[in-house]
Amino acid sequence: MMTELIKKGRRRTLLISISILLISVHTIYIYHKVQPEIDAKKLTQQIIRFILTLGLLYLIYIGKNWAKNIAIVLFTFGIVFSGYNLCTLKMPLIGKILILEMILIYALAVYHFLFSNSFAAFQEYQNNKKSNV
């Protein structure tokens, strides 16, 4: 049975996952919007990255601890490199806003996966659900 804490963890996990996917789509869109032509190789690379991100988030949702750990490492790298780019690159305001969005969303994800009691309860529920089947 799902307690309120588990439901809260499920809901927040879904919201964070959706936010990560939206920022990925937004990044792909902004990158190609400012280019004179669509670079098919770069677009293919970005679509593959998006699919891998989707798969990783799904594995986190179903309770895979190793997927959570990989995501924490990748999102932390994303925060560090985005912060570095924010400070060193000369870019228009829209680019800086996108980087700030990425930092915020990735930081929320890292916090949620590492410190959230509701996520821990939801992950435990997902793992127990599989072992009871």
Backbone as a printed PyTorch tensor [residue, N CA C, xyz], in Angstrom:
tensor([[[  0.8350,  -1.1860,   0.0000],
         [  0.0000,   0.0000,   0.0000],
         [  0.8850,   1.2560,   0.0000]],

        [[  0.4590,   2.2300,  -0.7730],
         [  1.2170,   3.4750,  -0.8770],
         [  0.8220,   4.4360,   0.2360]],

        [[  1.7980,   4.8230,   1.0500],
         [  1.5660,   5.8410,   2.0690],
         [  1.6580,   7.2200,   1.4140]],

        [[  1.3210,   8.2480,   2.1690],
         [  1.4220,   9.6160,   1.6400],
         [  2.8700,   9.9720,   1.3070]],

        [[  3.8140,   9.4910,   2.1250],
         [  5.2260,   9.7620,   1.8700],
         [  5.6690,   9.1260,   0.5530]],

        [[  5.2220,   7.9110,   0.3070],
         [  5.5630,   7.2230,  -0.9450],
         [  4.9360,   7.9460,  -2.1340]],

        [[  3.6770,   8.3510,  -1.9910],
         [  3.0070,   9.0900,  -3.0750],
         [  3.7290,  10.4040,  -3.3750]],

        [[  4.1650,  11.0710,  -2.3050],
         [  4.9000,  12.3260,  -2.4720],
         [  6.2180,  12.0750,  -3.2160]],

        [[  6.9210,  11.0030,  -2.8480],
         [  8.1670,  10.6470,  -3.5240],
         [  7.9400,  10.3080,  -4.9810]],

        [[  6.8660,   9.5880,  -5.2590],
         [  6.5220,   9.2300,  -6.6450],
         [  6.2310,  10.4840,  -7.4590]],

        [[  5.4080,  11.3640,  -6.8910],
         [  5.0180,  12.5970,  -7.5810],
         [  6.2420,  13.4830,  -7.8570]],

        [[  7.0940,  13.6530,  -6.8460],
         [  8.2810,  14.5010,  -7.0300],
         [  9.2750,  13.8840,  -8.0090]],

        [[  9.4000,  12.5670,  -7.9670],
         [ 10.2880,  11.8940,  -8.9120],
         [  9.7960,  12.1090, -10.3400]],

        [[  8.4970,  11.9920, -10.5420],
         [  7.9250,  12.2340, -11.8750],
         [  8.1280,  13.6830, -12.3100]],

        [[  7.8960,  14.6300, -11.4080],
         [  8.0510,  16.0460, -11.7550],
         [  9.4990,  16.3940, -12.0900]],

        [[ 10.4230,  15.8710, -11.3150],
         [ 11.8370,  16.1310, -11.5970],
         [ 12.2400,  15.4850, -12.9160]],

        [[ 11.7640,  14.2740, -13.1620],
         [ 12.0780,  13.5910, -14.4250],
         [ 11.5380,  14.3680, -15.6160]],

        [[ 10.3100,  14.8330, -15.5150],
         [  9.7140,  15.6320, -16.5890],
         [ 10.5100,  16.9200, -16.7930]],

        [[ 10.9210,  17.5590, -15.7110],
         [ 11.7120,  18.7910, -15.8130],
         [ 13.0350,  18.5450, -16.5230]],

        [[ 13.6890,  17.4340, -16.1990],
         [ 14.9590,  17.0960, -16.8470],
         [ 14.7410,  16.8640, -18.3390]],

        [[ 13.6820,  16.1580, -18.6850],
         [ 13.3970,  15.9050, -20.1020],
         [ 13.0490,  17.1980, -20.8350]],

        [[ 12.2940,  18.0730, -20.1850],
         [ 11.9420,  19.3550, -20.8130],
         [ 13.1750,  20.2270, -21.0330]],

        [[ 14.0840,  20.2560, -20.0620],
         [ 15.2910,  21.0660, -20.2420],
         [ 16.1540,  20.4770, -21.3560]],

        [[ 16.1290,  19.1620, -21.5120],
         [ 16.8690,  18.5300, -22.6130],
         [ 16.2880,  18.9430, -23.9610]],

        [[ 14.9700,  18.8970, -24.0760],
         [ 14.3090,  19.3080, -25.3210],
         [ 14.5670,  20.7920, -25.5850]],

        [[ 14.4860,  21.5990, -24.5430],
         [ 14.7130,  23.0360, -24.6690],
         [ 16.1400,  23.3100, -25.1520]],

        [[ 17.1010,  22.5850, -24.6150],
         [ 18.4960,  22.7440, -25.0220],
         [ 18.6830,  22.3830, -26.4950]],

        [[ 18.0840,  21.2810, -26.9030],
         [ 18.1750,  20.8590, -28.3080],
         [ 17.5560,  21.9200, -29.2150]],

        [[ 16.3910,  22.4210, -28.8330],
         [ 15.6940,  23.4290, -29.6340],
         [ 16.5220,  24.7120, -29.7580]],

        [[ 17.0030,  25.2170, -28.6250],
         [ 17.7690,  26.4690, -28.6430],
         [ 19.0440,  26.3050, -29.4740]],

        [[ 19.7120,  25.1720, -29.3310],
         [ 20.9450,  24.9380, -30.0950],
         [ 20.6690,  25.0420, -31.5970]],

        [[ 19.6160,  24.3860, -32.0620],
         [ 19.3430,  24.3640, -33.5030],
         [ 18.6690,  25.6440, -33.9910]],

        [[ 18.0080,  26.3580, -33.1050],
         [ 17.3540,  27.6130, -33.4920],
         [ 18.3820,  28.6650, -33.9030]],

        [[ 19.5150,  28.6820, -33.2270],
         [ 20.5130,  29.7150, -33.5240],
         [ 21.4730,  29.3120, -34.6430]],

        [[ 21.3910,  28.0810, -35.1090],
         [ 22.2510,  27.6180, -36.2020],
         [ 21.5980,  27.9630, -37.5400]],

        [[ 22.4000,  28.3060, -38.5510],
         [ 21.8180,  28.6200, -39.8580],
         [ 21.1490,  27.4050, -40.5040]],

        [[ 21.7190,  26.2270, -40.2770],
         [ 21.1430,  24.9820, -40.7980],
         [ 21.1550,  23.9380, -39.6910]],

        [[ 20.2370,  22.9860, -39.8050],
         [ 20.2140,  21.8980, -38.8310],
         [ 21.3610,  20.9460, -39.1470]],

        [[ 22.1820,  20.6980, -38.1560],
         [ 23.3040,  19.7650, -38.2760],
         [ 22.7770,  18.3720, -37.9370]],

        [[ 22.6120,  17.5330, -38.9610],
         [ 22.0010,  16.2100, -38.7770],
         [ 22.8010,  15.3460, -37.8040]],

        [[ 24.1200,  15.4270, -37.8800],
         [ 24.9610,  14.6250, -36.9820],
         [ 24.7510,  15.0510, -35.5280]],

        [[ 24.7440,  16.3510, -35.2910],
         [ 24.5500,  16.8730, -33.9300],
         [ 23.1420,  16.5430, -33.4320]],

        [[ 22.1470,  16.6690, -34.2970],
         [ 20.7730,  16.3590, -33.9140],
         [ 20.6350,  14.8810, -33.5570]],

        [[ 21.2480,  14.0100, -34.3400],
         [ 21.2170,  12.5720, -34.0450],
         [ 21.8610,  12.2980, -32.6910]],

        [[ 22.9860,  12.9250, -32.4500],
         [ 23.6890,  12.7770, -31.1740],
         [ 22.8030,  13.2410, -30.0110]],

        [[ 22.1270,  14.3600, -30.1870],
         [ 21.2680,  14.8950, -29.1330],
         [ 20.0470,  14.0060, -28.8990]],

        [[ 19.4950,  13.4400, -29.9560],
         [ 18.3460,  12.5330, -29.8120],
         [ 18.7650,  11.2670, -29.0650]],

        [[ 19.9370,  10.7430, -29.3800],
         [ 20.4340,   9.5580, -28.6630],
         [ 20.6410,   9.8860, -27.1850]],

        [[ 21.2130,  11.0530, -26.8940],
         [ 21.4030,  11.4730, -25.5000],
         [ 20.0590,  11.5920, -24.7930]],

        [[ 19.0680,  12.1410, -25.4760],
         [ 17.7350,  12.2820, -24.8970],
         [ 17.1360,  10.9110, -24.5760]],

        [[ 17.2720,   9.9660, -25.4980],
         [ 16.7370,   8.6150, -25.2800],
         [ 17.4520,   7.9390, -24.1090]],

        [[ 18.7720,   8.1140, -24.0130],
         [ 19.5150,   7.5520, -22.8810],
         [ 19.0760,   8.1880, -21.5610]],

        [[ 18.8310,   9.4940, -21.5760],
         [ 18.3380,  10.1800, -20.3790],
         [ 16.9750,   9.6370, -19.9890]],

        [[ 16.1070,   9.4640, -20.9660],
         [ 14.7800,   8.9000, -20.7170],
         [ 14.8970,   7.5080, -20.0920]],

        [[ 15.7720,   6.6780, -20.6470],
         [ 15.9770,   5.3350, -20.1080],
         [ 16.5120,   5.3600, -18.6900]],

        [[ 17.4680,   6.2410, -18.4260],
         [ 18.0320,   6.3560, -17.0820],
         [ 16.9670,   6.7870, -16.0800]],

        [[ 16.1480,   7.7500, -16.4560],
         [ 15.0820,   8.2120, -15.5590],
         [ 14.0460,   7.1200, -15.3210]],

        [[ 13.7490,   6.3330, -16.3360],
         [ 12.8260,   5.2050, -16.1610],
         [ 13.4010,   4.1920, -15.1730]],

        [[ 14.6880,   3.8840, -15.3140],
         [ 15.3220,   2.9300, -14.4020],
         [ 15.3370,   3.4500, -12.9660]],

        [[ 15.5100,   4.7460, -12.8030],
         [ 15.4160,   5.3380, -11.4620],
         [ 13.9990,   5.1760, -10.9340]],

        [[ 13.0180,   5.4400, -11.7930],
         [ 11.6140,   5.3450, -11.3840],
         [ 11.2520,   3.9370, -10.9060]],

        [[ 11.7880,   2.9170, -11.5650],
         [ 11.4370,   1.5510, -11.1610],
         [ 12.2980,   1.0520, -10.0030]],

        [[ 13.1970,   1.9100,  -9.4980],
         [ 13.9020,   1.5910,  -8.2670],
         [ 15.3200,   1.0730,  -8.3960]],

        [[ 15.9450,   1.2490,  -9.5410],
         [ 17.3220,   0.7730,  -9.7260],
         [ 18.2980,   1.7410,  -9.0510]],

        [[ 18.9410,   1.2840,  -7.9980],
         [ 19.8510,   2.1270,  -7.2250],
         [ 21.0790,   2.5390,  -8.0390]],

        [[ 21.5970,   1.6390,  -8.8750],
         [ 22.7680,   1.9630,  -9.6850],
         [ 22.4450,   3.0830, -10.6740]],

        [[ 21.2200,   3.1070, -11.1930],
         [ 20.8150,   4.1670, -12.1250],
         [ 20.7550,   5.5100, -11.3970]],

        [[ 20.2500,   5.4780, -10.1680],
         [ 20.2070,   6.6930,  -9.3470],
         [ 21.6190,   7.2200,  -9.1250]],

        [[ 22.5580,   6.3320,  -8.8120],
         [ 23.9380,   6.7540,  -8.5570],
         [ 24.5950,   7.3310,  -9.8090]],

        [[ 24.3510,   6.7150, -10.9440],
         [ 24.8860,   7.2460, -12.2100],
         [ 24.2990,   8.6310, -12.4830]],

        [[ 22.9970,   8.7800, -12.2730],
         [ 22.3450,  10.0710, -12.5090],
         [ 22.9170,  11.1450, -11.5880]],

        [[ 23.1470,  10.8050, -10.3310],
         [ 23.7120,  11.7800,  -9.3900],
         [ 25.0730,  12.2560,  -9.8850]],

        [[ 25.9130,  11.3290, -10.3240],
         [ 27.2430,  11.6980, -10.8320],
         [ 27.1170,  12.5630, -12.0910]],

        [[ 26.2810,  12.1450, -13.0380],
         [ 26.1280,  12.9000, -14.2900],
         [ 25.5360,  14.2860, -14.0490]],

        [[ 24.5190,  14.3750, -13.1900],
         [ 23.9070,  15.6760, -12.9190],
         [ 24.8720,  16.5870, -12.1650]],

        [[ 25.6910,  16.0140, -11.2900],
         [ 26.6930,  16.8210, -10.5870],
         [ 27.7200,  17.3680, -11.5740]],

        [[ 28.1800,  16.5220, -12.5060],
         [ 29.0710,  17.0190, -13.5640],
         [ 28.3780,  18.1240, -14.3580]],

        [[ 27.1020,  17.9340, -14.6670],
         [ 26.3420,  18.9450, -15.3930],
         [ 26.2940,  20.2690, -14.6520]],

        [[ 26.1170,  20.2110, -13.3350],
         [ 26.0840,  21.4270, -12.5140],
         [ 27.4400,  22.1290, -12.5570]],

        [[ 28.5100,  21.3590, -12.3620],
         [ 29.8600,  21.9360, -12.3310],
         [ 30.2170,  22.5590, -13.6820]],

        [[ 30.0200,  21.8210, -14.7700],
         [ 30.3720,  22.3440, -16.0910],
         [ 29.4700,  23.5070, -16.4970]],

        [[ 28.2040,  23.4510, -16.1300],
         [ 27.3010,  24.5630, -16.4430],
         [ 27.7030,  25.8070, -15.6680]],

        [[ 28.0660,  25.6360, -14.4070],
         [ 28.5310,  26.7700, -13.6090],
         [ 29.7930,  27.3830, -14.1890]],

        [[ 30.7050,  26.5280, -14.6230],
         [ 31.9400,  27.0050, -15.2590],
         [ 31.6120,  27.7800, -16.5400]],

        [[ 30.7400,  27.2210, -17.3750],
         [ 30.3570,  27.8930, -18.6230],
         [ 29.6500,  29.2120, -18.3520]],

        [[ 28.8370,  29.2390, -17.3270],
         [ 28.1180,  30.4620, -16.9720],
         [ 29.1020,  31.5850, -16.6430]],

        [[ 30.1870,  31.2270, -15.9700],
         [ 31.1650,  32.2240, -15.5380],
         [ 32.1720,  32.6030, -16.6220]],

        [[ 32.4410,  31.7190, -17.5630],
         [ 33.5320,  31.9740, -18.5100],
         [ 33.0870,  32.3260, -19.9240]],

        [[ 31.9370,  31.8610, -20.3480],
         [ 31.5290,  32.0940, -21.7340],
         [ 30.8200,  33.4310, -21.8860]],

        [[ 31.1380,  34.0900, -22.9800],
         [ 30.4170,  35.3130, -23.3450],
         [ 29.2340,  34.8760, -24.1970]],

        [[ 28.0480,  35.1240, -23.6960],
         [ 26.8580,  34.6790, -24.4200],
         [ 25.7020,  35.6220, -24.1220]],

        [[ 24.6730,  35.5890, -24.9820],
         [ 23.4990,  36.4220, -24.7250],
         [ 22.7500,  35.9350, -23.4780]],

        [[ 21.8770,  36.7810, -22.9940],
         [ 21.1250,  36.4900, -21.7720],
         [ 20.3370,  35.1890, -21.8710]],

        [[ 19.7580,  34.8900, -23.0350],
         [ 18.9640,  33.6620, -23.1810],
         [ 19.8120,  32.4260, -22.9070]],

        [[ 21.0630,  32.4540, -23.3220],
         [ 21.9600,  31.3370, -23.0550],
         [ 22.2490,  31.1890, -21.5730]],

        [[ 22.4130,  32.3050, -20.8950],
         [ 22.6680,  32.2620, -19.4520],
         [ 21.4380,  31.7750, -18.6920]],

        [[ 20.2710,  32.1620, -19.1460],
         [ 19.0400,  31.7010, -18.4930],
         [ 18.9020,  30.1920, -18.6440]],

        [[ 19.2010,  29.6780, -19.8220],
         [ 19.1420,  28.2330, -20.0460],
         [ 20.1230,  27.5000, -19.1330]],

        [[ 21.3230,  28.0360, -18.9950],
         [ 22.3140,  27.4110, -18.1130],
         [ 21.8410,  27.4580, -16.6610]],

        [[ 21.2710,  28.5720, -16.2430],
         [ 20.7460,  28.6660, -14.8750],
         [ 19.6050,  27.6770, -14.6480]],

        [[ 18.7510,  27.4980, -15.6590],
         [ 17.6790,  26.4950, -15.5580],
         [ 18.2650,  25.1020, -15.3670]],

        [[ 19.2860,  24.7800, -16.1500],
         [ 19.9210,  23.4620, -16.0400],
         [ 20.5170,  23.2600, -14.6540]],

        [[ 21.2230,  24.2710, -14.1610],
         [ 21.8330,  24.1640, -12.8310],
         [ 20.7590,  23.9270, -11.7790]],

        [[ 19.6790,  24.6930, -11.8470],
         [ 18.5990,  24.5600, -10.8630],
         [ 17.9520,  23.1770, -10.9200]],

        [[ 17.5990,  22.7290, -12.0980],
         [ 16.9130,  21.4370, -12.2340],
         [ 17.8310,  20.2860, -11.8370]],

        [[ 19.0810,  20.3260, -12.2800],
         [ 20.0110,  19.2550, -11.9090],
         [ 20.2880,  19.2670, -10.4070]],

        [[ 20.3930,  20.4550,  -9.8160],
         [ 20.6140,  20.5410,  -8.3640],
         [ 19.4130,  19.9780,  -7.6030]],

        [[ 18.2090,  20.2950,  -8.0590],
         [ 17.0100,  19.7280,  -7.4220],
         [ 16.9940,  18.2090,  -7.5470]],

        [[ 17.4010,  17.7030,  -8.6970],
         [ 17.4310,  16.2520,  -8.9010],
         [ 18.4460,  15.5940,  -7.9720]],

        [[ 19.6390,  16.1570,  -7.8880],
         [ 20.6680,  15.5900,  -7.0070],
         [ 20.1830,  15.6100,  -5.5630]],

        [[ 19.6230,  16.7350,  -5.1410],
         [ 19.1000,  16.8190,  -3.7710],
         [ 18.0140,  15.7670,  -3.5470]],

        [[ 17.0920,  15.6600,  -4.4770],
         [ 15.9740,  14.7160,  -4.3510],
         [ 16.4840,  13.2820,  -4.2490]],

        [[ 17.3990,  12.9050,  -5.1290],
         [ 17.8860,  11.5250,  -5.1470],
         [ 18.7780,  11.2050,  -3.9500]],

        [[ 19.4690,  12.2000,  -3.4100],
         [ 20.3720,  11.9440,  -2.2850],
         [ 19.7220,  12.1080,  -0.9130]],

        [[ 18.8760,  13.1150,  -0.7460],
         [ 18.4530,  13.5020,   0.5970],
         [ 16.9580,  13.4180,   0.8770]],

        [[ 16.1480,  13.1830,  -0.1210],
         [ 14.6990,  13.2100,   0.0700],
         [ 14.1950,  11.9250,   0.7270]],

        [[ 13.5260,  12.0810,   1.8680],
         [ 12.9140,  10.9270,   2.5410],
         [ 11.8080,  10.3280,   1.6860]],

        [[ 11.0880,  11.1870,   0.9800],
         [  9.9870,  10.6840,   0.1570],
         [ 10.5270,   9.8560,  -1.0130]],

        [[ 11.6450,  10.2810,  -1.6080],
         [ 12.2310,   9.4780,  -2.6860],
         [ 12.7320,   8.1460,  -2.1520]],

        [[ 13.3830,   8.1710,  -0.9970],
         [ 13.8830,   6.9210,  -0.3990],
         [ 12.7260,   5.9630,  -0.1320]],

        [[ 11.6050,   6.4960,   0.3650],
         [ 10.4290,   5.6560,   0.6260],
         [  9.8580,   5.1120,  -0.6800]],

        [[  9.7970,   5.9510,  -1.7100],
         [  9.2770,   5.5100,  -3.0040],
         [ 10.1850,   4.4550,  -3.6250]],

        [[ 11.4920,   4.6610,  -3.5530],
         [ 12.4320,   3.6850,  -4.1130],
         [ 12.3200,   2.3480,  -3.3700]],

        [[ 12.1930,   2.4010,  -2.0570],
         [ 12.0260,   1.1720,  -1.2760],
         [ 10.7230,   0.4710,  -1.6580]],

        [[  9.6640,   1.2520,  -1.8430],
         [  8.3740,   0.6960,  -2.2600],
         [  8.5090,   0.0040,  -3.6210]],

        [[  9.1780,   0.6610,  -4.5650],
         [  9.3610,   0.0740,  -5.8960],
         [ 10.1530,  -1.2320,  -5.8140]],

        [[ 11.1890,  -1.2520,  -4.9990],
         [ 11.9970,  -2.4680,  -4.8610],
         [ 11.2310,  -3.5820,  -4.1560]],

        [[ 10.4430,  -3.2550,  -3.1360],
         [  9.6410,  -4.2620,  -2.4320],
         [  8.5240,  -4.7900,  -3.3120]],

        [[  7.9700,  -3.9240,  -4.1450],
         [  6.8940,  -4.3200,  -5.0570],
         [  7.3830,  -5.4090,  -6.0040]],

        [[  8.6110,  -5.2550,  -6.4940],
         [  9.1750,  -6.2520,  -7.4060],
         [  9.4760,  -7.5620,  -6.6900]],

        [[  9.9440,  -7.4840,  -5.4390],
         [ 10.3130,  -8.7090,  -4.7290],
         [  9.0910,  -9.4690,  -4.2260]],

        [[  7.9450,  -8.8030,  -4.1340],
         [  6.7190,  -9.4600,  -3.6740],
         [  5.9510, -10.1280,  -4.8020]],

        [[  6.3460,  -9.8870,  -6.0390],
         [  5.6290, -10.4450,  -7.1950],
         [  6.0040, -11.8790,  -7.4110]]])
